[in-house]
Amino acid sequence: MESLKYDIDEIVITPRKLERRVNDLAAEMATGLQSDNLVVIGVLRGSFIFLADMVRWFYMNDMHPRIDFMIMESYAGTVSQGEPAVSRDFTVDVAGADVVLVDDILDTGRTLTKATAHVVAKGAKTVRTCVLLDKPSRRLVPCEADYKGFVIEDFFVVGYGLDYNGRHRELPHIAKVRFADGAQNDDASA
Ligand code: XMP
């Protein structure tokens, strides 16, 4: 999809707030997730910074998971192309493991639902889900994350791993994408 004219000058979540919340989330998980067979699976590409920061806090909380990644694709620009599919699978053996699935954002719920079913089918003992951001107003399939960083309203965001057409992942904060023509995240039911 062609890029529309847009600005990303509005910071929604600062680096400091991200750091504090990710630290808190890891501590929360350390209390509820005592396992000697813990596997963390990041859903790429958006989760890479969130996951990297979070597992360093895991270390501080004496949690020592195996870590792998999978790629699921369904978005072009801000537009969901429908049913997400696994385009690169993880290779770690999750049979009998306690898995934490980490994604950047929970939007329609399709990606996390599909990813969870995928991990369950591979024999995980338990699957918990963790997202940095949650946009509950956009849900199309019933799906709740076990751990979530921030609840946000219905606008498209970039930064801290999240992209618009492959760009802006490197921002240390979360910024709102403001489209010149007022067009927004209008793909919800597309
Ligand atoms: P679903 O709709 O399956 O979507 O819950 C999860 C995936 O949608 C992408 N997504 C976004 N990416 N800014 C982004 O950079 C957003 O505001 C946004 N909303 C949804 C993202 O890839 C996520 O994993």
Short mmCIF file of C-alpha atoms and ligand atoms in Angstrom, two decimals:
data_model
loop_
_atom_site.label_atom_id
_atom_site.label_comp_id
_atom_site.label_asym_id
_atom_site.label_seq_id
_atom_site.Cartn_x
_atom_site.Cartn_y
_atom_site.Cartn_z
CA MET A 1 0.00 0.00 0.00
CA GLU A 2 1.21 3.47 -0.85
CA SER A 3 2.16 5.74 2.06
CA LEU A 4 -0.26 8.59 2.83
CA LYS A 5 1.04 11.98 4.04
CA TYR A 6 1.39 11.86 7.80
CA ASP A 7 3.07 13.28 10.93
CA ILE A 8 4.42 11.45 13.94
CA ASP A 9 5.11 14.44 16.16
CA GLU A 10 2.76 13.55 19.02
CA ILE A 11 4.37 11.41 21.71
CA VAL A 12 1.83 9.13 23.36
CA ILE A 13 4.15 7.19 25.68
CA THR A 14 7.59 8.46 26.69
CA PRO A 15 10.71 6.27 26.99
CA ARG A 16 10.65 6.74 30.76
CA LYS A 17 7.05 5.49 31.03
CA LEU A 18 7.84 2.55 28.77
CA GLU A 19 10.81 1.58 30.88
CA ARG A 20 8.86 1.73 34.13
CA ARG A 21 5.88 -0.21 32.81
CA VAL A 22 8.01 -2.93 31.21
CA ASN A 23 9.86 -3.32 34.49
CA ASP A 24 6.53 -3.61 36.36
CA LEU A 25 5.18 -6.13 33.87
CA ALA A 26 8.23 -8.36 34.28
CA ALA A 27 7.88 -8.20 38.06
CA GLU A 28 4.16 -9.07 37.74
CA MET A 29 5.04 -12.10 35.62
CA ALA A 30 7.77 -13.18 38.00
CA THR A 31 5.13 -13.49 40.73
CA GLY A 32 2.62 -15.44 38.63
CA LEU A 33 4.93 -17.49 36.45
CA GLN A 34 7.14 -19.79 38.44
CA SER A 35 8.37 -22.36 35.92
CA ASP A 36 11.57 -24.24 35.28
CA ASN A 37 10.49 -24.71 31.66
CA LEU A 38 9.68 -21.20 30.55
CA VAL A 39 9.71 -20.21 26.87
CA VAL A 40 9.21 -16.68 25.60
CA ILE A 41 8.08 -16.36 21.98
CA GLY A 42 8.02 -12.96 20.36
CA VAL A 43 5.66 -12.23 17.50
CA LEU A 44 7.75 -10.30 15.01
CA ARG A 45 8.39 -7.86 13.90
CA GLY A 46 6.79 -5.33 16.21
CA SER A 47 7.67 -6.99 19.51
CA PHE A 48 11.45 -7.04 19.16
CA ILE A 49 12.31 -4.04 21.35
CA PHE A 50 9.60 -4.73 23.94
CA LEU A 51 10.73 -8.34 24.29
CA ALA A 52 14.42 -7.44 24.47
CA ASP A 53 13.77 -4.94 27.25
CA MET A 54 11.41 -7.23 29.10
CA VAL A 55 13.64 -10.30 29.24
CA ARG A 56 16.42 -8.22 30.77
CA TRP A 57 14.01 -7.46 33.59
CA PHE A 58 13.22 -11.22 33.69
CA TYR A 59 16.89 -11.77 34.45
CA MET A 60 16.67 -9.28 37.31
CA ASN A 61 13.67 -11.28 38.61
CA ASP A 62 15.54 -14.60 38.40
CA MET A 63 13.57 -15.87 35.39
CA HIS A 64 15.62 -17.66 32.75
CA PRO A 65 13.52 -18.53 29.70
CA ARG A 66 14.43 -19.96 26.36
CA ILE A 67 13.60 -17.33 23.73
CA ASP A 68 12.47 -17.64 20.13
CA PHE A 69 10.45 -15.70 17.56
CA MET A 70 7.78 -16.22 14.96
CA ILE A 71 6.60 -13.94 12.21
CA MET A 72 2.92 -13.41 11.56
CA GLU A 73 1.75 -11.21 8.73
CA SER A 74 -1.51 -9.56 7.88
CA TYR A 75 -0.95 -5.78 7.80
CA ALA A 76 0.01 -3.49 4.91
CA GLY A 77 0.31 0.11 6.13
CA THR A 78 -2.56 0.53 8.58
CA VAL A 79 -4.74 -1.94 6.75
CA SER A 80 -5.34 -5.42 8.04
CA GLN A 81 -5.32 -7.90 5.18
CA GLY A 82 -7.57 -10.27 7.08
CA GLU A 83 -6.56 -13.57 8.56
CA PRO A 84 -2.95 -13.48 9.85
CA ALA A 85 -0.68 -16.36 8.90
CA VAL A 86 2.57 -17.72 10.33
CA SER A 87 5.22 -16.83 7.76
CA ARG A 88 8.20 -17.85 9.88
CA ASP A 89 7.76 -20.40 12.63
CA PHE A 90 9.73 -20.71 15.86
CA THR A 91 11.96 -23.75 16.22
CA VAL A 92 12.23 -24.07 19.99
CA ASP A 93 10.53 -27.19 21.38
CA VAL A 94 7.53 -26.00 23.41
CA ALA A 95 6.13 -29.44 24.29
CA GLY A 96 5.32 -29.38 28.00
CA ALA A 97 6.61 -25.82 28.39
CA ASP A 98 5.07 -22.76 29.98
CA VAL A 99 4.99 -20.30 27.11
CA VAL A 100 4.66 -16.53 27.16
CA LEU A 101 3.64 -15.13 23.78
CA VAL A 102 4.75 -11.53 23.40
CA ASP A 103 3.21 -9.17 20.86
CA ASP A 104 3.45 -5.44 20.33
CA ILE A 105 -0.23 -4.60 20.15
CA LEU A 106 -3.58 -6.31 20.55
CA ASP A 107 -5.93 -4.81 18.02
CA THR A 108 -8.62 -6.91 16.30
CA GLY A 109 -7.39 -9.91 18.28
CA ARG A 110 -6.82 -12.08 15.22
CA THR A 111 -3.03 -12.32 15.48
CA LEU A 112 -2.85 -13.28 19.15
CA THR A 113 -5.73 -15.74 18.82
CA LYS A 114 -4.08 -17.44 15.90
CA ALA A 115 -0.61 -17.41 17.50
CA THR A 116 -1.99 -18.87 20.75
CA ALA A 117 -3.72 -21.72 18.90
CA HIS A 118 -0.48 -22.37 17.04
CA VAL A 119 1.53 -22.68 20.26
CA VAL A 120 -1.13 -24.86 21.91
CA ALA A 121 -1.11 -27.16 18.88
CA LYS A 122 2.62 -27.64 19.39
CA GLY A 123 2.02 -29.09 22.85
CA ALA A 124 2.73 -26.22 25.24
CA LYS A 125 1.60 -26.95 28.80
CA THR A 126 0.38 -23.40 29.35
CA VAL A 127 0.26 -20.30 27.17
CA ARG A 128 0.14 -16.79 28.60
CA THR A 129 -0.10 -13.73 26.40
CA CYS A 130 1.62 -10.41 26.93
CA VAL A 131 1.17 -7.26 24.84
CA LEU A 132 2.69 -3.84 25.19
CA LEU A 133 -0.41 -2.06 23.92
CA ASP A 134 -4.09 -2.92 23.90
CA LYS A 135 -6.75 -1.24 21.73
CA PRO A 136 -9.91 -2.88 23.11
CA SER A 137 -12.23 -0.73 20.99
CA ARG A 138 -10.97 -2.45 17.84
CA ARG A 139 -11.58 -6.03 18.85
CA LEU A 140 -13.22 -8.26 16.23
CA VAL A 141 -12.62 -11.60 17.91
CA PRO A 142 -12.88 -12.10 21.69
CA CYS A 143 -9.33 -11.98 23.02
CA GLU A 144 -7.79 -10.68 26.25
CA ALA A 145 -4.07 -10.58 27.02
CA ASP A 146 -2.96 -11.98 30.37
CA TYR A 147 -0.47 -9.15 30.72
CA LYS A 148 -0.72 -5.75 29.08
CA GLY A 149 1.39 -2.62 29.25
CA PHE A 150 -0.95 0.19 28.24
CA VAL A 151 -4.52 0.50 27.01
CA ILE A 152 -4.79 3.04 24.18
CA GLU A 153 -7.56 4.51 22.11
CA ASP A 154 -8.17 3.82 18.45
CA PHE A 155 -5.34 5.56 16.66
CA PHE A 156 -2.39 4.17 14.76
CA VAL A 157 0.93 4.26 16.63
CA VAL A 158 4.59 3.74 15.78
CA GLY A 159 7.87 3.47 17.64
CA TYR A 160 9.47 1.13 20.17
CA GLY A 161 9.30 -1.61 17.50
CA LEU A 162 6.01 -0.66 15.88
CA ASP A 163 6.04 0.53 12.29
CA TYR A 164 4.11 2.30 9.61
CA ASN A 165 5.01 0.72 6.27
CA GLY A 166 8.21 -0.64 7.76
CA ARG A 167 9.43 2.65 9.22
CA HIS A 168 9.80 4.33 12.63
CA ARG A 169 10.47 1.16 14.63
CA GLU A 170 13.62 2.78 16.03
CA LEU A 171 11.81 5.56 17.91
CA PRO A 172 12.47 5.25 21.65
CA HIS A 173 8.88 6.34 22.39
CA ILE A 174 5.39 5.54 21.10
CA ALA A 175 4.04 8.23 18.76
CA LYS A 176 0.67 8.79 17.18
CA VAL A 177 0.45 8.71 13.40
CA ARG A 178 -1.58 11.71 12.23
CA PHE A 179 -2.66 11.49 8.61
CA ALA A 180 -2.90 14.69 6.58
CA ASP A 181 -6.34 13.96 5.19
CA GLY A 182 -7.72 12.89 8.54
CA ALA A 183 -7.75 9.28 7.33
CA GLN A 184 -7.01 7.00 10.22
CA ASN A 185 -7.14 3.48 11.31
CA ASP A 186 -10.23 2.93 9.22
CA ASP A 187 -9.33 -0.59 8.22
CA ALA A 188 -10.93 -2.12 11.30
CA SER A 189 -13.43 -4.22 9.52
CA ALA A 190 -11.69 -4.36 6.17
P1 XMP B 1 -4.59 -7.79 15.38
O1 XMP B 1 -5.55 -6.93 14.61
O2 XMP B 1 -4.38 -9.12 14.71
O3 XMP B 1 -3.30 -6.98 15.17
O4 XMP B 1 -4.89 -7.85 16.83
C1 XMP B 1 -2.12 -7.15 15.78
C2 XMP B 1 -1.10 -6.62 14.82
O5 XMP B 1 -1.60 -5.47 14.13
C3 XMP B 1 -0.61 -4.53 13.89
N1 XMP B 1 -1.12 -3.25 14.42
C4 XMP B 1 -0.43 -2.12 14.51
N2 XMP B 1 0.85 -1.85 14.21
N3 XMP B 1 0.55 0.37 14.95
C5 XMP B 1 1.33 -0.61 14.42
O6 XMP B 1 2.49 -0.34 14.15
C6 XMP B 1 -0.73 0.18 15.28
O7 XMP B 1 -1.40 1.10 15.77
C7 XMP B 1 -1.25 -1.14 15.05
N4 XMP B 1 -2.46 -1.69 15.25
C8 XMP B 1 -2.34 -2.99 14.85
C9 XMP B 1 0.60 -5.06 14.62
O8 XMP B 1 1.44 -5.66 13.67
C10 XMP B 1 0.09 -6.10 15.56
O9 XMP B 1 1.01 -7.13 15.83
#
